[in-house]
Amino acid sequence: MHRTLIKLLRRVDIRYVYRFMAVCVIPVAMVFSPGSRIAYQYFRKRRGQGRWQALLSTYRNHCLFGQTVIDKFAMYAGRHFEVHSIGHELFYAHVREDQPVMLLNAHVGCSEMLGYNLSQTKPCNVLVYGGEKQELMEYRKKQFADMGIKMIPVGVDGVDIMEIVDCLDRGEALSVFADRFMNPKKVLHSTIHGFKVKLSRGPFSLAVNRGIEVYMVLAMKQQDGSYDGRIIYLDYDKTLPHREQRQQLVDLYTAEIEKILEDYPLQWFNYFDIWED
């Protein structure tokens, strides 16, 4: 299916693929996907929308998510998307140094698109889900081939944690999604839209314990098909006790997510229940 989609995107206008997905795929996905219920509750409870408005927002949210997925496959097929990035000046200054840098992503928009357009000189290690199809892993490798980007599979047996530690010891960059959690006993608490959320403690603890400079990296899809890239420096106080540093860092992270969602309320693609209630 993946190979067929890529071949199709080499020959067909991407807008036709969007329309087919919106009519034939999204309604079915909304019926059977647990993520659609989480998205609906987000718009209903967290954004305060009425039932029908929340249902429409869930549909539009799924359409946008589907478009970002199609865009990634279009990239694999050779198509290029314009990315307007801001905040890269300070980022490039840090990546030129010998110290490691951590890039925290979130399931808002499609940060992978920004990754294809960064011109960093520092090697970058990206944590990806190791259970994905081999074809997808190969396509990503081709896209990242000349960019000094290496994928580290996680979430499967046999993951070498030392590979993550070693890349930081070498002064490289580490990119990781930080808006989900695997172990409910190892979480940090913060707020989004005034509601309490739980996030994985691991990325924040790793950054604080090593005193690493931290950035958020996000890219949101715009109406003209381009992407709005944001590289946001999370300037936490490294002189505080580690526990307070972790809390400050996670609060900075969620505050930026909240700001982005005010500009792009339909591009919250975290179909994982992080809410306290």
Short mmCIF file of C-alpha atoms in Angstrom, two decimals:
data_model
loop_
_atom_site.label_atom_id
_atom_site.label_comp_id
_atom_site.label_asym_id
_atom_site.label_seq_id
_atom_site.Cartn_x
_atom_site.Cartn_y
_atom_site.Cartn_z
CA MET A 1 0.00 0.00 0.00
CA HIS A 2 2.82 2.39 0.85
CA ARG A 3 4.62 1.77 -2.44
CA THR A 4 1.37 2.17 -4.36
CA LEU A 5 0.62 5.48 -2.65
CA ILE A 6 4.08 6.83 -3.47
CA LYS A 7 3.74 5.80 -7.11
CA LEU A 8 0.31 7.45 -7.20
CA LEU A 9 1.65 10.71 -5.77
CA ARG A 10 4.27 10.84 -8.53
CA ARG A 11 1.52 10.96 -11.15
CA VAL A 12 -1.60 12.47 -9.56
CA ASP A 13 -2.27 15.98 -8.30
CA ILE A 14 -2.03 15.78 -4.51
CA ARG A 15 -5.29 17.71 -4.13
CA TYR A 16 -7.23 14.80 -5.62
CA VAL A 17 -5.69 12.49 -3.03
CA TYR A 18 -6.74 14.92 -0.29
CA ARG A 19 -10.33 14.91 -1.56
CA PHE A 20 -10.53 11.13 -1.86
CA MET A 21 -9.23 10.79 1.69
CA ALA A 22 -11.70 13.38 3.05
CA VAL A 23 -14.70 11.64 1.48
CA CYS A 24 -13.82 7.94 1.59
CA VAL A 25 -11.31 7.46 4.40
CA ILE A 26 -11.87 10.00 7.17
CA PRO A 27 -15.56 9.19 7.91
CA VAL A 28 -14.67 5.52 8.34
CA ALA A 29 -11.66 6.36 10.49
CA MET A 30 -13.78 8.55 12.75
CA VAL A 31 -16.18 5.66 13.40
CA PHE A 32 -13.58 3.03 14.24
CA SER A 33 -10.54 4.95 15.51
CA PRO A 34 -10.19 5.48 19.30
CA GLY A 35 -8.24 8.62 18.45
CA SER A 36 -11.34 10.29 17.03
CA ARG A 37 -13.06 10.03 20.41
CA ILE A 38 -10.04 11.60 22.12
CA ALA A 39 -10.01 14.39 19.52
CA TYR A 40 -13.75 14.97 19.98
CA GLN A 41 -13.35 15.20 23.76
CA TYR A 42 -10.50 17.66 23.26
CA PHE A 43 -12.66 20.06 21.26
CA ARG A 44 -15.72 19.44 23.44
CA LYS A 45 -14.14 19.65 26.91
CA ARG A 46 -10.87 21.55 26.49
CA ARG A 47 -11.96 24.03 23.82
CA GLY A 48 -15.54 24.36 25.11
CA GLN A 49 -17.23 23.71 21.76
CA GLY A 50 -20.80 22.49 21.30
CA ARG A 51 -21.51 18.90 20.20
CA TRP A 52 -21.91 19.59 16.48
CA GLN A 53 -19.08 22.09 16.36
CA ALA A 54 -16.78 19.62 18.16
CA LEU A 55 -17.81 16.89 15.69
CA LEU A 56 -17.03 19.18 12.74
CA SER A 57 -13.71 20.17 14.32
CA THR A 58 -12.85 16.48 14.79
CA TYR A 59 -13.56 15.83 11.11
CA ARG A 60 -11.46 18.82 9.98
CA ASN A 61 -8.72 17.79 12.41
CA HIS A 62 -8.60 14.30 10.89
CA CYS A 63 -8.55 15.75 7.37
CA LEU A 64 -5.57 17.94 8.24
CA PHE A 65 -3.80 15.04 9.92
CA GLY A 66 -4.40 12.90 6.83
CA GLN A 67 -3.00 15.67 4.64
CA THR A 68 0.22 15.85 6.67
CA VAL A 69 0.60 12.07 6.34
CA ILE A 70 0.04 12.30 2.58
CA ASP A 71 2.54 15.17 2.43
CA LYS A 72 5.20 12.95 4.00
CA PHE A 73 4.58 10.29 1.39
CA ALA A 74 4.67 12.98 -1.29
CA MET A 75 8.12 13.91 0.05
CA TYR A 76 9.17 10.29 -0.35
CA ALA A 77 7.85 10.51 -3.93
CA GLY A 78 10.10 13.49 -4.65
CA ARG A 79 7.78 16.41 -3.99
CA HIS A 80 9.11 19.39 -2.00
CA PHE A 81 7.12 21.64 0.31
CA GLU A 82 7.95 25.21 1.19
CA VAL A 83 8.71 25.67 4.89
CA HIS A 84 8.84 29.16 6.39
CA SER A 85 10.91 28.73 9.54
CA ILE A 86 11.54 31.23 12.33
CA GLY A 87 13.90 30.99 15.30
CA HIS A 88 16.67 29.15 13.46
CA GLU A 89 19.40 31.77 14.03
CA LEU A 90 19.96 30.91 17.71
CA PHE A 91 19.46 27.23 16.95
CA TYR A 92 22.21 27.24 14.33
CA ALA A 93 24.50 29.04 16.79
CA HIS A 94 24.01 26.25 19.33
CA VAL A 95 24.43 23.39 16.86
CA ARG A 96 27.79 24.81 15.82
CA GLU A 97 29.04 24.28 19.38
CA ASP A 98 30.48 21.00 20.69
CA GLN A 99 27.75 20.56 23.30
CA PRO A 100 24.67 18.35 22.71
CA VAL A 101 21.28 19.85 21.88
CA MET A 102 17.87 18.34 22.51
CA LEU A 103 14.94 18.93 20.14
CA LEU A 104 11.53 18.33 21.71
CA ASN A 105 8.73 17.67 19.24
CA ALA A 106 5.00 17.50 19.84
CA HIS A 107 2.10 15.98 17.93
CA VAL A 108 1.11 19.38 16.57
CA GLY A 109 1.36 19.82 12.82
CA CYS A 110 4.16 17.79 11.22
CA SER A 111 7.60 18.52 12.67
CA GLU A 112 9.18 16.00 10.26
CA MET A 113 8.64 18.53 7.46
CA LEU A 114 10.82 21.05 9.27
CA GLY A 115 13.48 18.40 9.80
CA TYR A 116 13.91 18.03 6.04
CA ASN A 117 14.62 21.74 5.75
CA LEU A 118 17.10 22.28 8.58
CA SER A 119 20.69 22.82 7.57
CA GLN A 120 22.41 21.80 10.78
CA THR A 121 26.07 20.84 10.84
CA LYS A 122 25.68 18.78 14.00
CA PRO A 123 24.67 15.10 13.57
CA CYS A 124 21.06 14.61 14.69
CA ASN A 125 19.58 11.42 16.15
CA VAL A 126 15.81 11.03 15.84
CA LEU A 127 13.86 8.64 18.05
CA VAL A 128 11.26 6.88 15.88
CA TYR A 129 8.81 4.09 16.58
CA GLY A 130 10.61 0.87 15.72
CA GLY A 131 7.42 -1.00 14.88
CA GLU A 132 6.78 0.90 11.65
CA LYS A 133 6.89 -0.86 8.32
CA GLN A 134 10.35 -1.43 6.88
CA GLU A 135 9.40 0.46 3.71
CA LEU A 136 8.71 3.62 5.73
CA MET A 137 12.03 3.32 7.53
CA GLU A 138 13.82 2.97 4.19
CA TYR A 139 12.06 6.00 2.68
CA ARG A 140 13.04 8.08 5.70
CA LYS A 141 16.63 6.93 5.42
CA LYS A 142 16.71 8.09 1.81
CA GLN A 143 15.30 11.50 2.72
CA PHE A 144 17.77 11.90 5.59
CA ALA A 145 20.75 10.39 3.73
CA ASP A 146 22.70 13.61 3.12
CA MET A 147 21.56 15.53 6.19
CA GLY A 148 23.54 13.84 8.98
CA ILE A 149 20.32 12.49 10.50
CA LYS A 150 20.21 9.02 12.06
CA MET A 151 17.11 7.19 13.25
CA ILE A 152 17.08 5.34 16.56
CA PRO A 153 14.13 2.93 16.82
CA VAL A 154 12.35 2.82 20.18
CA GLY A 155 9.25 1.15 21.56
CA VAL A 156 10.36 -2.38 20.58
CA ASP A 157 12.48 -5.07 22.18
CA GLY A 158 16.20 -4.85 21.71
CA VAL A 159 16.52 -1.06 21.76
CA ASP A 160 19.98 -0.08 22.91
CA ILE A 161 19.48 2.77 25.41
CA MET A 162 23.21 3.37 25.41
CA GLU A 163 22.90 4.47 21.78
CA ILE A 164 20.88 7.45 23.01
CA VAL A 165 23.36 8.26 25.77
CA ASP A 166 26.35 7.86 23.46
CA CYS A 167 25.03 10.37 20.90
CA LEU A 168 24.77 12.99 23.65
CA ASP A 169 28.25 12.15 24.90
CA ARG A 170 29.49 12.87 21.38
CA GLY A 171 27.89 16.33 21.49
CA GLU A 172 25.21 15.51 18.91
CA ALA A 173 21.54 16.49 18.74
CA LEU A 174 18.68 14.29 19.94
CA SER A 175 15.13 14.71 18.63
CA VAL A 176 12.23 13.18 20.57
CA PHE A 177 8.46 13.55 20.94
CA ALA A 178 7.70 14.57 24.52
CA ASP A 179 3.90 14.88 24.64
CA ARG A 180 3.07 11.26 25.45
CA PHE A 181 4.07 8.79 28.12
CA MET A 182 4.62 5.05 28.30
CA ASN A 183 4.95 4.51 32.05
CA PRO A 184 2.22 6.25 34.13
CA LYS A 185 4.55 6.12 37.15
CA LYS A 186 7.20 8.18 35.37
CA VAL A 187 5.38 11.36 34.38
CA LEU A 188 5.54 15.09 34.96
CA HIS A 189 2.43 17.21 35.41
CA SER A 190 1.62 20.51 33.72
CA THR A 191 -1.38 22.28 32.19
CA ILE A 192 -2.74 22.96 28.69
CA HIS A 193 -5.78 25.25 28.31
CA GLY A 194 -6.01 25.26 32.10
CA PHE A 195 -6.41 21.46 32.33
CA LYS A 196 -3.85 19.18 33.96
CA VAL A 197 -1.86 16.88 31.68
CA LYS A 198 0.68 14.09 32.17
CA LEU A 199 3.85 13.94 30.07
CA SER A 200 6.76 11.55 29.99
CA ARG A 201 9.46 12.49 32.51
CA GLY A 202 12.29 10.91 30.49
CA PRO A 203 13.13 13.62 27.90
CA PHE A 204 12.96 16.43 30.46
CA SER A 205 15.04 14.53 33.04
CA LEU A 206 17.63 13.68 30.41
CA ALA A 207 17.97 17.34 29.42
CA VAL A 208 18.14 18.61 33.01
CA ASN A 209 20.56 15.98 34.28
CA ARG A 210 23.02 16.88 31.53
CA GLY A 211 22.34 20.63 31.41
CA ILE A 212 21.44 20.41 27.71
CA GLU A 213 20.13 23.31 25.63
CA VAL A 214 16.55 22.52 24.60
CA TYR A 215 14.46 23.60 21.62
CA MET A 216 10.94 22.86 20.47
CA VAL A 217 10.66 22.03 16.78
CA LEU A 218 7.23 22.29 15.15
CA ALA A 219 5.80 22.77 11.65
CA MET A 220 2.13 23.54 11.04
CA LYS A 221 0.38 23.14 7.69
CA GLN A 222 -0.98 26.32 6.11
CA GLN A 223 -3.84 26.80 3.66
CA ASP A 224 -1.54 27.31 0.69
CA GLY A 225 0.13 23.94 1.29
CA SER A 226 3.32 25.35 2.82
CA TYR A 227 4.41 24.86 6.43
CA ASP A 228 4.95 27.33 9.25
CA GLY A 229 8.11 26.13 10.99
CA ARG A 230 8.85 27.17 14.58
CA ILE A 231 12.18 26.59 16.36
CA ILE A 232 11.59 27.74 19.93
CA TYR A 233 14.34 28.00 22.55
CA LEU A 234 13.21 26.74 25.98
CA ASP A 235 15.38 28.84 28.27
CA TYR A 236 15.07 27.05 31.63
CA ASP A 237 17.11 28.10 34.67
CA LYS A 238 19.98 25.62 35.03
CA THR A 239 20.92 27.00 38.46
CA LEU A 240 17.76 25.66 40.12
CA PRO A 241 17.55 22.25 41.80
CA HIS A 242 16.95 19.51 39.23
CA ARG A 243 13.37 18.90 40.30
CA GLU A 244 12.50 22.57 39.78
CA GLN A 245 14.36 22.62 36.46
CA ARG A 246 12.30 19.68 35.20
CA GLN A 247 9.06 21.36 36.21
CA GLN A 248 10.09 24.66 34.66
CA LEU A 249 11.09 22.96 31.43
CA VAL A 250 7.87 20.96 31.10
CA ASP A 251 5.83 24.11 31.85
CA LEU A 252 7.71 26.03 29.15
CA TYR A 253 7.03 23.14 26.76
CA THR A 254 3.27 22.98 27.42
CA ALA A 255 2.99 26.79 27.33
CA GLU A 256 4.41 26.78 23.79
CA ILE A 257 2.02 24.01 22.77
CA GLU A 258 -0.85 26.11 24.06
CA LYS A 259 0.36 29.17 22.12
CA ILE A 260 0.65 27.17 18.89
CA LEU A 261 -2.83 25.71 19.37
CA GLU A 262 -4.25 29.21 19.64
CA ASP A 263 -2.91 29.86 16.12
CA TYR A 264 -3.64 26.36 14.78
CA PRO A 265 -6.48 24.91 16.92
CA LEU A 266 -7.23 22.10 14.45
CA GLN A 267 -3.69 20.71 14.30
CA TRP A 268 -3.55 18.94 17.67
CA PHE A 269 -2.80 15.39 16.47
CA ASN A 270 -2.02 13.82 19.84
CA TYR A 271 -4.58 11.00 19.85
CA PHE A 272 -3.32 9.76 23.21
CA ASP A 273 -5.08 10.48 26.50
CA ILE A 274 -2.66 12.72 28.42
CA TRP A 275 -5.36 14.49 30.43
CA GLU A 276 -5.54 14.01 34.19
CA ASP A 277 -9.31 13.59 34.24
#
